[in-house]
Amino acid sequence: MPSTWDRIRDEFPTLHQQVNGHPLVYLDNAATTQKPRAVMTALDRFYERDNSNVHRGLHALSMRATDAYEGARARVARFVNAAAPEEIIFTRGTTESINLVAASWGGANLAKGDVILLTEMEHHSNLVPWQLVARRTGAALRYLPVTGDEGLLDLSALDRLLTPEVKVFAFTHVSNTLATINPVAELCARARKAGAVTVVDAAQSIGHMPVDVRAMGCDFLAFSGHKMAGVTGIGALFGRRALLESMPPWQGGGGMISSVDFHESRWKPPPERFEAGTPNFGDAVALGAACDFLDSLGREAIRQHDGALAKMAYERLAELPGIRLLGPRGERGGLVSFAFRDIHAHDVVTFADEDGIALRGGHHCNQPLMKRLGLTSTARASFYVYNEEREIDALVASMRRTLKFFGSAD
Ligand code: 7TS
């Protein structure tokens, strides 16, 4: 594993291929990142040596597997600066983590007359679970507005919206369409003062910058392993211990009970209470390796690297005719979304693919935000630790070719 950024691209085998006759330029990291050798090796080693079900066997392999799984939990807890490993629940990812909070905490604590506060920039994963629990409980949904194309939260509206009826405020750390980095600590402090529980969607920040749940002062934080150099199928929910202990299970099965009768059962404490069935221990071990990998690079250095590339891409793309760029012009997360007046985002992405460039085009699971901005889709370039300035040159050249084809070149 490199302890510096030297030769970082060598750590990512996927990057070294040709696509449509061009060297691959992978700029779809907000959807999922590529995986370093260290993570794939950790996964292989687990399955080659230690594989066995966890928390149930007294034999050597089961004990090794349990140690590896619980070691990964402790590693993830350290990664987000949780107070204890028991504050980390392994899930399939951000979506499942938010569903867990909405179903368990929301189901037990929300009722008619209560309000769930969200923002206009939320991913569907941080909207639909709340809509489901609102329907179940009779609670209402309320939204903190986005200011417009510069994509900031309208903080001047927050005090008006954070009324005593608001029981929970759920918002994203970094927007997957706008690249806005929200002031999480301030939002959590203001919510706490108003008596609301906070849920932070860290899907787009966890692999890109320091994330410290105690500095943020949040109650819950959700994220996915596959967006932070980990493998798919694993993620986590951080929850403050006192809150987790107060919550009912959301799924039932093996592993989460202390005793079962024909008519009633008793639950284990967290985290087991929320991990019914055989957990995804192999991928959890690989997530621990992803934490090691990212910390070896330094998360502050990653933030600067990805943010600088996104800012540079924004400035270079801004020179193109007829382009509309979304999100803040200054500090931003590691991505940039844009739309051309007369060219559909899917055409932009298809042309880029011909040049070996992987972009994403569509609504990015932000349909309400798109509607709010009067758009149906954007093209998006998103960056990670292995991306380089020359790849922005390739992106801009490809966009110029697209504009020329559609007769919009300057
Ligand atoms: N929240 C945000 C802010 C996201 O960007 C995503 C995924 C999710 C939640 C859901 O994560 P999952 O791992 O549970 O699916 N965002 C994207 C994207 O922007 N393009 O593809 C997936």
Short mmCIF file of C-alpha atoms and ligand atoms in Angstrom, two decimals:
data_model
loop_
_atom_site.label_atom_id
_atom_site.label_comp_id
_atom_site.label_asym_id
_atom_site.label_seq_id
_atom_site.Cartn_x
_atom_site.Cartn_y
_atom_site.Cartn_z
CA MET A 1 0.00 0.00 0.00
CA PRO A 2 1.44 3.42 -0.84
CA SER A 3 1.95 5.73 2.09
CA THR A 4 2.11 8.64 -0.33
CA TRP A 5 0.35 9.60 -3.50
CA ASP A 6 3.24 8.41 -5.67
CA ARG A 7 2.13 5.95 -8.31
CA ILE A 8 -1.37 5.87 -6.89
CA ARG A 9 -2.85 4.82 -10.22
CA ASP A 10 -0.85 1.58 -10.01
CA GLU A 11 -3.02 0.60 -7.04
CA PHE A 12 -6.19 0.61 -9.16
CA PRO A 13 -6.12 -2.11 -11.84
CA THR A 14 -9.44 -1.05 -13.44
CA LEU A 15 -7.96 2.24 -14.58
CA HIS A 16 -5.49 0.58 -16.93
CA GLN A 17 -7.61 -0.22 -19.94
CA GLN A 18 -8.68 1.19 -23.26
CA VAL A 19 -12.30 2.13 -23.90
CA ASN A 20 -13.37 2.69 -27.49
CA GLY A 21 -9.73 2.97 -28.50
CA HIS A 22 -8.85 5.57 -25.85
CA PRO A 23 -7.27 5.23 -22.41
CA LEU A 24 -10.10 5.08 -19.87
CA VAL A 25 -10.87 8.37 -18.13
CA TYR A 26 -13.07 7.36 -15.21
CA LEU A 27 -15.10 10.35 -14.01
CA ASP A 28 -18.10 8.56 -12.51
CA ASN A 29 -16.81 8.32 -8.96
CA ALA A 30 -19.91 9.79 -7.33
CA ALA A 31 -21.76 6.70 -8.54
CA THR A 32 -19.04 4.33 -7.35
CA THR A 33 -15.27 4.51 -6.95
CA GLN A 34 -12.73 2.05 -8.26
CA LYS A 35 -11.11 -0.36 -5.78
CA PRO A 36 -7.44 -0.43 -4.78
CA ARG A 37 -5.48 -3.68 -4.68
CA ALA A 38 -5.27 -3.47 -0.88
CA VAL A 39 -9.05 -3.77 -0.57
CA MET A 40 -9.34 -6.62 -3.05
CA THR A 41 -6.45 -8.43 -1.33
CA ALA A 42 -8.13 -8.06 2.07
CA LEU A 43 -11.29 -9.61 0.62
CA ASP A 44 -9.36 -12.49 -0.97
CA ARG A 45 -7.37 -13.15 2.19
CA PHE A 46 -10.51 -13.29 4.30
CA TYR A 47 -12.16 -15.83 1.99
CA GLU A 48 -8.94 -17.83 1.53
CA ARG A 49 -8.13 -18.17 5.26
CA ASP A 50 -10.83 -17.08 7.69
CA ASN A 51 -14.25 -17.54 6.09
CA SER A 52 -16.83 -18.84 8.52
CA ASN A 53 -20.07 -17.52 9.94
CA VAL A 54 -19.67 -15.00 12.75
CA HIS A 55 -21.00 -14.84 16.31
CA ARG A 56 -22.04 -18.46 16.50
CA GLY A 57 -19.19 -20.94 16.26
CA LEU A 58 -16.66 -21.91 18.89
CA HIS A 59 -14.22 -23.24 16.31
CA ALA A 60 -11.06 -21.47 15.17
CA LEU A 61 -12.32 -20.13 11.84
CA SER A 62 -15.53 -18.78 13.32
CA MET A 63 -13.58 -17.02 16.05
CA ARG A 64 -11.17 -15.56 13.49
CA ALA A 65 -14.04 -14.42 11.30
CA THR A 66 -15.80 -12.86 14.29
CA ASP A 67 -12.61 -11.05 15.31
CA ALA A 68 -12.16 -9.78 11.75
CA TYR A 69 -15.78 -8.59 11.55
CA GLU A 70 -15.73 -6.88 14.94
CA GLY A 71 -12.28 -5.47 14.13
CA ALA A 72 -13.79 -3.91 11.02
CA ARG A 73 -16.55 -2.38 13.14
CA ALA A 74 -13.96 -0.85 15.47
CA ARG A 75 -11.99 0.41 12.45
CA VAL A 76 -15.07 2.08 10.94
CA ALA A 77 -15.90 3.60 14.34
CA ARG A 78 -12.41 5.13 14.44
CA PHE A 79 -12.77 6.32 10.85
CA VAL A 80 -15.77 8.51 11.77
CA ASN A 81 -14.62 9.16 15.36
CA ALA A 82 -17.59 7.41 16.97
CA ALA A 83 -17.40 7.06 20.76
CA ALA A 84 -17.59 3.23 20.61
CA PRO A 85 -17.77 0.38 18.04
CA GLU A 86 -21.33 -0.34 19.25
CA GLU A 87 -22.38 2.92 17.59
CA ILE A 88 -21.67 1.39 14.15
CA ILE A 89 -24.30 -0.81 12.51
CA PHE A 90 -23.30 -2.52 9.28
CA THR A 91 -25.86 -2.17 6.49
CA ARG A 92 -25.90 -2.56 2.71
CA GLY A 93 -25.12 1.14 2.34
CA THR A 94 -26.50 4.64 2.67
CA THR A 95 -29.96 3.73 1.42
CA GLU A 96 -30.41 0.92 3.90
CA SER A 97 -28.96 3.01 6.74
CA ILE A 98 -31.48 5.80 6.18
CA ASN A 99 -34.32 3.30 5.83
CA LEU A 100 -33.26 1.81 9.16
CA VAL A 101 -33.46 5.18 10.94
CA ALA A 102 -36.73 6.17 9.26
CA ALA A 103 -38.41 2.84 9.98
CA SER A 104 -37.09 2.22 13.49
CA TRP A 105 -36.56 5.66 15.03
CA GLY A 106 -39.24 7.30 12.85
CA GLY A 107 -41.79 4.55 13.38
CA ALA A 108 -41.39 4.79 17.16
CA ASN A 109 -41.13 8.58 17.51
CA LEU A 110 -43.24 10.22 14.82
CA ALA A 111 -46.97 10.88 14.90
CA LYS A 112 -49.57 13.14 13.33
CA GLY A 113 -48.67 16.78 13.98
CA ASP A 114 -44.92 16.09 13.85
CA VAL A 115 -42.72 17.38 11.03
CA ILE A 116 -39.80 15.79 9.18
CA LEU A 117 -37.47 18.51 7.84
CA LEU A 118 -35.46 17.70 4.71
CA THR A 119 -33.75 19.88 2.09
CA GLU A 120 -34.47 20.39 -1.59
CA MET A 121 -31.11 18.88 -2.54
CA GLU A 122 -31.65 15.41 -1.06
CA HIS A 123 -30.99 12.21 -2.99
CA HIS A 124 -34.06 9.96 -3.35
CA SER A 125 -32.47 7.78 -0.63
CA ASN A 126 -32.99 10.59 1.85
CA LEU A 127 -36.49 11.43 0.61
CA VAL A 128 -38.44 8.26 -0.07
CA PRO A 129 -37.78 6.49 3.28
CA TRP A 130 -39.12 9.63 5.01
CA GLN A 131 -42.13 9.77 2.70
CA LEU A 132 -42.87 6.15 3.61
CA VAL A 133 -42.68 6.77 7.36
CA ALA A 134 -44.67 10.02 6.97
CA ARG A 135 -47.45 8.04 5.33
CA ARG A 136 -47.29 5.41 8.08
CA THR A 137 -47.31 7.82 11.01
CA GLY A 138 -49.18 10.87 9.70
CA ALA A 139 -46.13 13.14 10.12
CA ALA A 140 -45.67 15.95 7.57
CA LEU A 141 -42.67 16.72 5.33
CA ARG A 142 -41.10 20.17 5.10
CA TYR A 143 -38.17 21.37 2.97
CA LEU A 144 -35.29 23.78 3.46
CA PRO A 145 -34.92 25.56 0.08
CA VAL A 146 -31.90 25.67 -2.22
CA THR A 147 -30.95 29.16 -3.38
CA GLY A 148 -30.72 28.40 -7.14
CA ASP A 149 -27.94 27.33 -9.50
CA GLU A 150 -25.19 28.18 -6.99
CA GLY A 151 -26.78 25.42 -4.93
CA LEU A 152 -26.52 26.63 -1.34
CA LEU A 153 -29.01 25.88 1.40
CA ASP A 154 -31.03 28.96 2.29
CA LEU A 155 -29.92 29.15 5.91
CA SER A 156 -31.95 32.33 6.44
CA ALA A 157 -35.09 30.15 6.22
CA LEU A 158 -33.89 27.63 8.79
CA ASP A 159 -35.12 29.30 11.98
CA ARG A 160 -38.57 29.80 10.46
CA LEU A 161 -38.70 26.11 9.46
CA LEU A 162 -37.19 24.60 12.63
CA THR A 163 -40.37 24.89 14.69
CA PRO A 164 -41.04 22.75 17.79
CA GLU A 165 -43.05 20.30 15.61
CA VAL A 166 -39.85 19.31 13.78
CA LYS A 167 -38.73 16.01 15.29
CA VAL A 168 -36.02 15.14 12.78
CA PHE A 169 -33.84 17.07 10.34
CA ALA A 170 -32.23 14.88 7.65
CA PHE A 171 -29.81 16.41 5.14
CA THR A 172 -26.85 15.59 2.96
CA HIS A 173 -23.26 16.53 3.80
CA VAL A 174 -22.29 16.93 0.12
CA SER A 175 -24.81 17.16 -2.73
CA ASN A 176 -24.34 14.53 -5.45
CA THR A 177 -25.58 16.96 -8.12
CA LEU A 178 -24.53 20.41 -6.88
CA ALA A 179 -21.28 19.49 -5.07
CA THR A 180 -22.29 21.85 -2.26
CA ILE A 181 -20.57 21.09 1.04
CA ASN A 182 -23.16 21.85 3.70
CA PRO A 183 -22.17 23.31 7.09
CA VAL A 184 -23.04 20.14 8.99
CA ALA A 185 -21.89 21.21 12.46
CA GLU A 186 -23.92 24.42 12.27
CA LEU A 187 -27.01 22.63 10.96
CA CYS A 188 -26.76 20.01 13.72
CA ALA A 189 -26.27 22.64 16.43
CA ARG A 190 -29.31 24.61 15.26
CA ALA A 191 -31.43 21.45 15.02
CA ARG A 192 -30.35 20.31 18.48
CA LYS A 193 -31.32 23.70 19.92
CA ALA A 194 -34.75 23.26 18.36
CA GLY A 195 -35.05 19.73 19.83
CA ALA A 196 -34.75 17.83 16.52
CA VAL A 197 -32.74 14.67 15.91
CA THR A 198 -30.25 14.95 13.02
CA VAL A 199 -29.54 12.45 10.23
CA VAL A 200 -26.56 13.18 7.96
CA ASP A 201 -26.28 11.53 4.54
CA ALA A 202 -22.52 11.19 4.12
CA ALA A 203 -22.61 9.14 0.90
CA GLN A 204 -20.68 11.80 -1.05
CA SER A 205 -18.36 12.95 1.72
CA ILE A 206 -17.21 9.82 3.53
CA GLY A 207 -14.47 8.91 1.04
CA HIS A 208 -13.53 12.47 0.15
CA MET A 209 -12.88 14.44 3.35
CA PRO A 210 -12.53 14.07 7.10
CA VAL A 211 -15.85 12.98 8.65
CA ASP A 212 -16.01 13.27 12.44
CA VAL A 213 -19.41 12.54 13.98
CA ARG A 214 -18.48 14.10 17.29
CA ALA A 215 -17.21 17.33 15.71
CA MET A 216 -20.37 17.40 13.58
CA GLY A 217 -22.58 16.76 16.59
CA CYS A 218 -24.96 14.59 14.57
CA ASP A 219 -27.25 11.87 15.94
CA PHE A 220 -27.08 9.57 12.91
CA LEU A 221 -24.75 9.38 9.90
CA ALA A 222 -25.23 7.10 6.89
CA PHE A 223 -22.71 6.03 4.25
CA SER A 224 -21.77 3.44 1.61
CA GLY A 225 -18.51 1.52 1.32
CA HIS A 226 -18.52 1.43 -2.48
CA LYS A 227 -18.15 5.23 -2.70
CA MET A 228 -15.01 5.18 -0.53
CA ALA A 229 -12.82 2.61 -2.31
CA GLY A 230 -14.62 -0.27 -0.56
CA VAL A 231 -16.59 -3.03 -2.25
CA THR A 232 -20.33 -2.98 -2.96
CA GLY A 233 -22.93 -4.39 -0.60
CA ILE A 234 -21.60 -2.90 2.63
CA GLY A 235 -22.01 0.42 4.39
CA ALA A 236 -22.81 1.66 7.84
CA LEU A 237 -25.05 3.66 10.04
CA PHE A 238 -23.52 5.58 12.92
CA GLY A 239 -26.02 6.26 15.69
CA ARG A 240 -25.51 7.86 19.08
CA ARG A 241 -25.58 5.05 21.60
CA ALA A 242 -28.43 6.40 23.75
CA LEU A 243 -30.63 6.78 20.69
CA LEU A 244 -29.82 3.34 19.31
CA GLU A 245 -30.57 1.78 22.68
CA SER A 246 -33.99 3.45 22.71
CA MET A 247 -34.95 2.14 19.26
CA PRO A 248 -36.90 -1.01 18.36
CA PRO A 249 -35.55 -3.52 15.81
CA TRP A 250 -36.50 -2.91 12.21
CA GLN A 251 -35.95 -6.44 10.91
CA GLY A 252 -36.28 -9.69 12.85
CA GLY A 253 -34.27 -12.90 12.62
CA GLY A 254 -31.23 -14.69 13.93
CA GLY A 255 -28.46 -12.80 15.68
CA MET A 256 -30.57 -9.90 16.99
CA ILE A 257 -32.41 -11.63 19.85
CA SER A 258 -31.47 -12.53 23.40
CA SER A 259 -34.37 -14.98 23.74
CA VAL A 260 -37.31 -16.13 21.63
CA ASP A 261 -40.61 -17.63 22.67
CA PHE A 262 -43.50 -18.75 20.48
CA HIS A 263 -45.28 -15.43 21.03
CA GLU A 264 -42.59 -12.98 22.09
CA SER A 265 -38.90 -12.22 21.83
CA ARG A 266 -36.35 -10.04 23.55
CA TRP A 267 -33.71 -8.05 21.68
CA LYS A 268 -29.99 -7.83 22.02
CA PRO A 269 -28.49 -4.38 22.57
CA PRO A 270 -27.15 -2.42 19.58
CA PRO A 271 -25.46 -3.06 17.23
CA GLU A 272 -26.70 -6.69 17.04
CA ARG A 273 -30.33 -5.56 17.51
CA PHE A 274 -30.16 -4.00 14.04
CA GLU A 275 -28.24 -6.76 12.24
CA ALA A 276 -30.74 -9.59 11.78
CA GLY A 277 -29.48 -12.64 9.90
CA THR A 278 -25.98 -13.48 8.72
CA PRO A 279 -24.25 -10.14 8.24
CA ASN A 280 -22.07 -9.23 5.27
CA PHE A 281 -18.87 -9.92 7.20
CA GLY A 282 -16.56 -10.48 4.21
CA ASP A 283 -17.31 -7.08 2.71
CA ALA A 284 -17.13 -5.45 6.16
CA VAL A 285 -13.53 -6.70 6.47
CA ALA A 286 -12.78 -5.15 3.06
CA LEU A 287 -14.37 -1.88 4.28
CA GLY A 288 -11.88 -1.83 7.15
CA ALA A 289 -9.09 -2.14 4.56
CA ALA A 290 -10.62 0.78 2.61
CA CYS A 291 -10.46 2.90 5.78
CA ASP A 292 -6.75 2.03 6.14
CA PHE A 293 -6.12 2.89 2.51
CA LEU A 294 -7.81 6.29 2.67
CA ASP A 295 -6.12 7.20 5.95
CA SER A 296 -2.74 6.28 4.47
CA LEU A 297 -3.37 8.98 1.85
CA GLY A 298 -4.82 11.42 4.39
CA ARG A 299 -8.40 12.55 4.13
CA GLU A 300 -7.57 16.23 4.26
CA ALA A 301 -5.22 15.67 1.29
CA ILE A 302 -8.01 13.79 -0.54
CA ARG A 303 -10.41 16.69 0.08
CA GLN A 304 -7.94 19.15 -1.37
CA HIS A 305 -7.12 16.94 -4.36
CA ASP A 306 -10.72 16.16 -5.36
CA GLY A 307 -11.96 19.69 -4.62
CA ALA A 308 -9.16 21.26 -6.68
CA LEU A 309 -9.92 19.04 -9.69
CA ALA A 310 -13.65 19.82 -9.45
CA LYS A 311 -12.97 23.55 -9.22
CA MET A 312 -10.59 23.39 -12.17
CA ALA A 313 -13.15 21.43 -14.22
CA TYR A 314 -15.80 24.03 -13.34
CA GLU A 315 -13.59 26.90 -14.52
CA ARG A 316 -12.53 25.15 -17.74
CA LEU A 317 -16.09 24.06 -18.62
CA ALA A 318 -17.38 27.58 -17.90
CA GLU A 319 -15.52 28.71 -21.05
CA LEU A 320 -17.79 26.57 -23.27
CA PRO A 321 -20.70 28.26 -25.07
CA GLY A 322 -24.24 27.62 -23.86
CA ILE A 323 -23.17 25.72 -20.74
CA ARG A 324 -25.06 25.92 -17.45
CA LEU A 325 -23.00 24.88 -14.45
CA LEU A 326 -24.54 23.92 -11.15
CA GLY A 327 -23.29 24.37 -7.62
CA PRO A 328 -20.98 26.81 -5.86
CA ARG A 329 -18.19 28.50 -7.79
CA GLY A 330 -15.86 28.49 -4.80
CA GLU A 331 -15.22 25.56 -2.50
CA ARG A 332 -17.02 22.44 -3.63
CA GLY A 333 -17.01 18.67 -3.31
CA GLY A 334 -15.26 16.58 -5.95
CA LEU A 335 -17.77 16.80 -8.79
CA VAL A 336 -19.30 19.12 -11.35
CA SER A 337 -22.74 18.94 -13.01
CA PHE A 338 -23.56 20.81 -16.18
CA ALA A 339 -26.12 21.09 -18.95
CA PHE A 340 -25.94 22.46 -22.49
CA ARG A 341 -28.89 24.47 -23.71
CA ASP A 342 -29.72 22.34 -26.75
CA ILE A 343 -28.02 19.00 -26.11
CA HIS A 344 -29.48 16.23 -23.96
CA ALA A 345 -27.26 14.98 -21.16
CA HIS A 346 -27.50 11.43 -22.50
CA ASP A 347 -25.98 12.60 -25.81
CA VAL A 348 -23.19 14.34 -23.91
CA VAL A 349 -22.42 11.16 -21.97
CA THR A 350 -22.63 8.95 -25.08
CA PHE A 351 -20.18 11.19 -26.95
CA ALA A 352 -17.84 11.20 -23.97
CA ASP A 353 -17.95 7.41 -23.88
CA GLU A 354 -16.78 7.34 -27.51
CA ASP A 355 -13.72 9.22 -26.24
CA GLY A 356 -13.18 6.69 -23.42
CA ILE A 357 -14.58 9.03 -20.77
CA ALA A 358 -17.04 7.73 -18.16
CA LEU A 359 -19.54 10.42 -17.09
CA ARG A 360 -23.02 10.14 -15.69
CA GLY A 361 -26.07 11.71 -17.26
CA GLY A 362 -29.58 11.91 -15.86
CA HIS A 363 -31.39 13.18 -12.80
CA HIS A 364 -28.89 11.51 -10.44
CA CYS A 365 -31.76 10.47 -8.12
CA ASN A 366 -32.42 14.17 -7.49
CA GLN A 367 -35.70 14.57 -9.37
CA PRO A 368 -37.26 17.15 -7.01
CA LEU A 369 -34.07 19.27 -7.15
CA MET A 370 -34.00 19.04 -10.95
CA LYS A 371 -37.62 20.22 -11.12
CA ARG A 372 -36.82 23.05 -8.73
CA LEU A 373 -33.98 24.16 -11.06
CA GLY A 374 -36.09 23.72 -14.21
CA LEU A 375 -33.96 20.85 -15.53
CA THR A 376 -34.65 17.21 -16.34
CA SER A 377 -31.06 16.04 -16.37
CA THR A 378 -27.40 17.04 -16.25
CA ALA A 379 -24.09 15.51 -17.23
CA ARG A 380 -21.77 15.00 -14.28
CA ALA A 381 -18.02 14.50 -13.92
CA SER A 382 -16.92 13.28 -10.51
CA PHE A 383 -13.35 12.89 -9.30
CA TYR A 384 -11.34 10.70 -7.00
CA VAL A 385 -7.82 10.18 -5.71
CA TYR A 386 -6.47 8.75 -8.98
CA ASN A 387 -7.81 11.43 -11.33
CA GLU A 388 -5.38 13.87 -12.92
CA GLU A 389 -5.45 17.29 -14.52
CA ARG A 390 -4.87 15.80 -17.97
CA GLU A 391 -8.21 14.02 -17.61
CA ILE A 392 -9.93 17.40 -17.37
CA ASP A 393 -8.18 18.33 -20.64
CA ALA A 394 -9.67 15.16 -22.17
CA LEU A 395 -13.11 16.04 -20.78
CA VAL A 396 -13.07 19.58 -22.15
CA ALA A 397 -11.80 18.39 -25.56
CA SER A 398 -14.59 15.83 -25.69
CA MET A 399 -17.19 18.47 -24.81
CA ARG A 400 -15.84 20.70 -27.61
CA ARG A 401 -16.20 17.81 -30.06
CA THR A 402 -19.80 17.28 -28.91
CA LEU A 403 -20.61 20.98 -29.29
CA LYS A 404 -19.11 20.98 -32.79
CA PHE A 405 -21.19 17.95 -33.79
CA PHE A 406 -24.38 19.64 -32.61
CA GLY A 407 -23.41 22.89 -34.30
CA SER A 408 -23.00 24.84 -31.06
CA ALA A 409 -19.24 25.47 -31.20
CA ASP A 410 -17.99 29.01 -30.69
N1 7TS B 1 -27.12 9.80 -0.87
C1 7TS B 1 -26.38 10.46 -1.76
C2 7TS B 1 -26.05 11.90 -1.53
C3 7TS B 1 -25.91 9.78 -2.88
O1 7TS B 1 -25.16 10.43 -3.76
C4 7TS B 1 -26.23 8.42 -3.07
C5 7TS B 1 -25.83 7.66 -4.29
C6 7TS B 1 -26.99 7.77 -2.08
C7 7TS B 1 -27.44 8.50 -1.00
C8 7TS B 1 -27.35 6.33 -2.15
O2 7TS B 1 -26.22 5.53 -1.98
P1 7TS B 1 -26.34 3.94 -2.11
O3 7TS B 1 -24.93 3.48 -2.04
O4 7TS B 1 -27.19 3.46 -1.00
O5 7TS B 1 -26.97 3.69 -3.46
N2 7TS B 1 -25.58 8.47 -5.40
C9 7TS B 1 -25.39 8.08 -6.66
C10 7TS B 1 -25.10 8.99 -7.66
O6 7TS B 1 -24.98 10.20 -7.51
N3 7TS B 1 -24.95 8.32 -8.83
O7 7TS B 1 -25.15 7.03 -8.58
C11 7TS B 1 -25.42 6.86 -7.24
#
